[in-house]
């Protein structure tokens, strides 16, 4: 029983977080996704579609 509790404690309190390199990769991925999303949302087709949806909603 003691061995099981020790293993459980190790699993729950182990080093399961992200380290600095993983934070850097995650941050780069988030920035890349934000850049792509910005490019898509500022394109002419998407802007006109969003404007049409907003106009219909306000009428």
Coordinates of N, CA and C in Angstrom, one line a residue:
X1 N 0.8 -1.2 0.0 CA 0.0 0.0 0.0 C 0.9 1.3 0.0
X2 N 1.9 1.2 0.8 CA 2.8 2.4 0.9 C 3.5 2.6 -0.5
X3 N 3.9 1.6 -1.2 CA 4.5 1.7 -2.5 C 3.5 2.3 -3.5
X4 N 2.3 1.9 -3.4 CA 1.3 2.5 -4.3 C 1.1 3.9 -4.0
X5 N 1.0 4.3 -2.8 CA 0.9 5.7 -2.4 C 2.1 6.6 -2.9
X6 N 3.2 6.0 -2.8 CA 4.4 6.7 -3.2 C 4.4 6.9 -4.7
X7 N 4.0 5.9 -5.5 CA 3.9 6.0 -6.9 C 2.9 7.1 -7.3
X8 N 1.8 7.1 -6.6 CA 0.7 8.0 -6.9 C 1.2 9.4 -6.6
X9 N 1.9 9.6 -5.5 CA 2.4 10.9 -5.1 C 3.4 11.4 -6.1
X10 N 4.3 10.5 -6.6 CA 5.3 10.9 -7.6 C 4.6 11.3 -8.9
X11 N 3.6 10.6 -9.3 CA 2.8 10.9 -10.5 C 2.1 12.3 -10.4
X12 N 1.5 12.5 -9.3 CA 0.7 13.8 -9.1 C 1.6 15.0 -8.9
X13 N 2.8 14.8 -8.3 CA 3.6 15.9 -8.0 C 4.9 15.9 -8.9
X14 N 5.0 15.2 -9.9 CA 6.2 15.1 -10.8 C 6.3 16.3 -11.6
X15 N 7.3 16.4 -12.4 CA 7.6 17.5 -13.3 C 6.8 17.3 -14.6
X16 N 5.6 17.7 -14.5 CA 4.7 17.5 -15.7 C 4.4 18.8 -16.5
X17 N 5.0 19.9 -16.0 CA 4.8 21.1 -16.7 C 5.7 21.3 -17.9
X18 N 5.5 22.4 -18.6 CA 6.3 22.7 -19.8 C 7.6 23.4 -19.3
X19 N 8.6 23.0 -20.0 CA 9.9 23.7 -19.7 C 10.1 24.9 -20.7
X20 N 11.2 25.6 -20.6 CA 11.3 26.8 -21.4 C 11.3 26.6 -22.9
X21 N 11.9 25.5 -23.4 CA 11.8 25.2 -24.8 C 10.4 25.0 -25.3
X22 N 9.6 24.3 -24.5 CA 8.2 24.0 -24.8 C 7.4 25.3 -24.8
X23 N 7.7 26.2 -23.9 CA 7.0 27.5 -23.9 C 7.3 28.3 -25.1
X24 N 8.6 28.2 -25.5 CA 9.0 29.0 -26.7 C 8.3 28.4 -28.0
X25 N 8.2 27.1 -28.1 CA 7.6 26.5 -29.3 C 6.1 26.8 -29.2
X26 N 5.5 26.7 -28.0 CA 4.1 27.0 -27.9 C 3.8 28.5 -28.2
X27 N 4.6 29.4 -27.8 CA 4.4 30.8 -28.1 C 4.6 31.1 -29.6
X28 N 5.6 30.4 -30.2 CA 5.7 30.6 -31.7 C 4.5 30.1 -32.4
X29 N 4.0 29.0 -32.0 CA 2.8 28.4 -32.7 C 1.6 29.3 -32.5
X30 N 1.5 29.9 -31.3 CA 0.3 30.8 -31.1 C 0.5 32.1 -31.9
X31 N 1.7 32.6 -32.0 CA 1.9 33.8 -32.8 C 1.7 33.5 -34.3
X32 N 2.1 32.3 -34.8 CA 1.9 32.0 -36.2 C 0.4 31.8 -36.5
X33 N -0.3 31.2 -35.5 CA -1.8 31.0 -35.7 C -2.5 32.4 -35.7
X34 N -2.0 33.3 -34.8 CA -2.6 34.6 -34.8 C -2.3 35.4 -36.1
X35 N -1.2 35.2 -36.6 CA -0.8 35.9 -37.9 C -1.7 35.4 -39.0
X36 N -1.8 34.1 -39.1 CA -2.7 33.5 -40.2 C -4.1 34.0 -40.0
X37 N -4.6 33.9 -38.8 CA -6.0 34.4 -38.5 C -6.2 35.8 -38.9
X38 N -5.2 36.7 -38.6 CA -5.3 38.1 -38.9 C -5.3 38.3 -40.4
X39 N -4.5 37.5 -41.1 CA -4.4 37.6 -42.6 C -5.8 37.2 -43.2
X40 N -6.4 36.1 -42.7 CA -7.6 35.7 -43.2 C -8.7 36.7 -42.9
X41 N -8.8 37.2 -41.7 CA -9.9 38.1 -41.3 C -9.8 39.5 -42.0
X42 N -8.6 39.9 -42.4 CA -8.4 41.1 -43.1 C -8.5 41.0 -44.6
X43 N -8.7 39.8 -45.1 CA -8.8 39.7 -46.6 C -10.2 40.3 -47.0
X44 N -10.2 40.7 -48.3 CA -11.4 41.4 -48.8 C -12.6 40.5 -48.8
X45 N -12.5 39.3 -49.1 CA -13.7 38.4 -49.2 C -14.3 38.2 -47.8
X46 N -13.5 38.0 -46.8 CA -14.0 37.7 -45.5 C -14.5 39.0 -44.9
X47 N -13.9 40.1 -45.1 CA -14.4 41.4 -44.6 C -15.8 41.7 -45.2
X48 N -16.0 41.5 -46.5 CA -17.3 41.8 -47.1 C -18.3 40.8 -46.6
X49 N -18.0 39.6 -46.3 CA -18.9 38.6 -45.8 C -19.3 39.0 -44.4
X50 N -18.3 39.4 -43.5 CA -18.6 39.8 -42.2 C -19.5 41.1 -42.2
X51 N -19.2 42.0 -43.1 CA -20.0 43.2 -43.2 C -21.4 42.9 -43.5
X52 N -21.6 42.0 -44.5 CA -22.9 41.6 -44.9 C -23.7 41.0 -43.7
X53 N -23.0 40.1 -43.0 CA -23.7 39.5 -41.8 C -24.1 40.5 -40.8
X54 N -23.2 41.5 -40.5 CA -23.5 42.5 -39.5 C -24.6 43.4 -40.0
X55 N -24.6 43.8 -41.3 CA -25.7 44.6 -41.8 C -27.0 43.9 -41.7
X56 N -27.1 42.6 -42.1 CA -28.3 41.8 -41.9 C -28.8 41.8 -40.5
X57 N -27.8 41.7 -39.6 CA -28.2 41.6 -38.1 C -28.8 42.9 -37.6
X58 N -28.3 44.0 -38.1 CA -28.7 45.3 -37.6 C -30.0 45.8 -38.3
X59 N -30.4 45.2 -39.4 CA -31.7 45.6 -40.0 C -32.9 44.9 -39.5

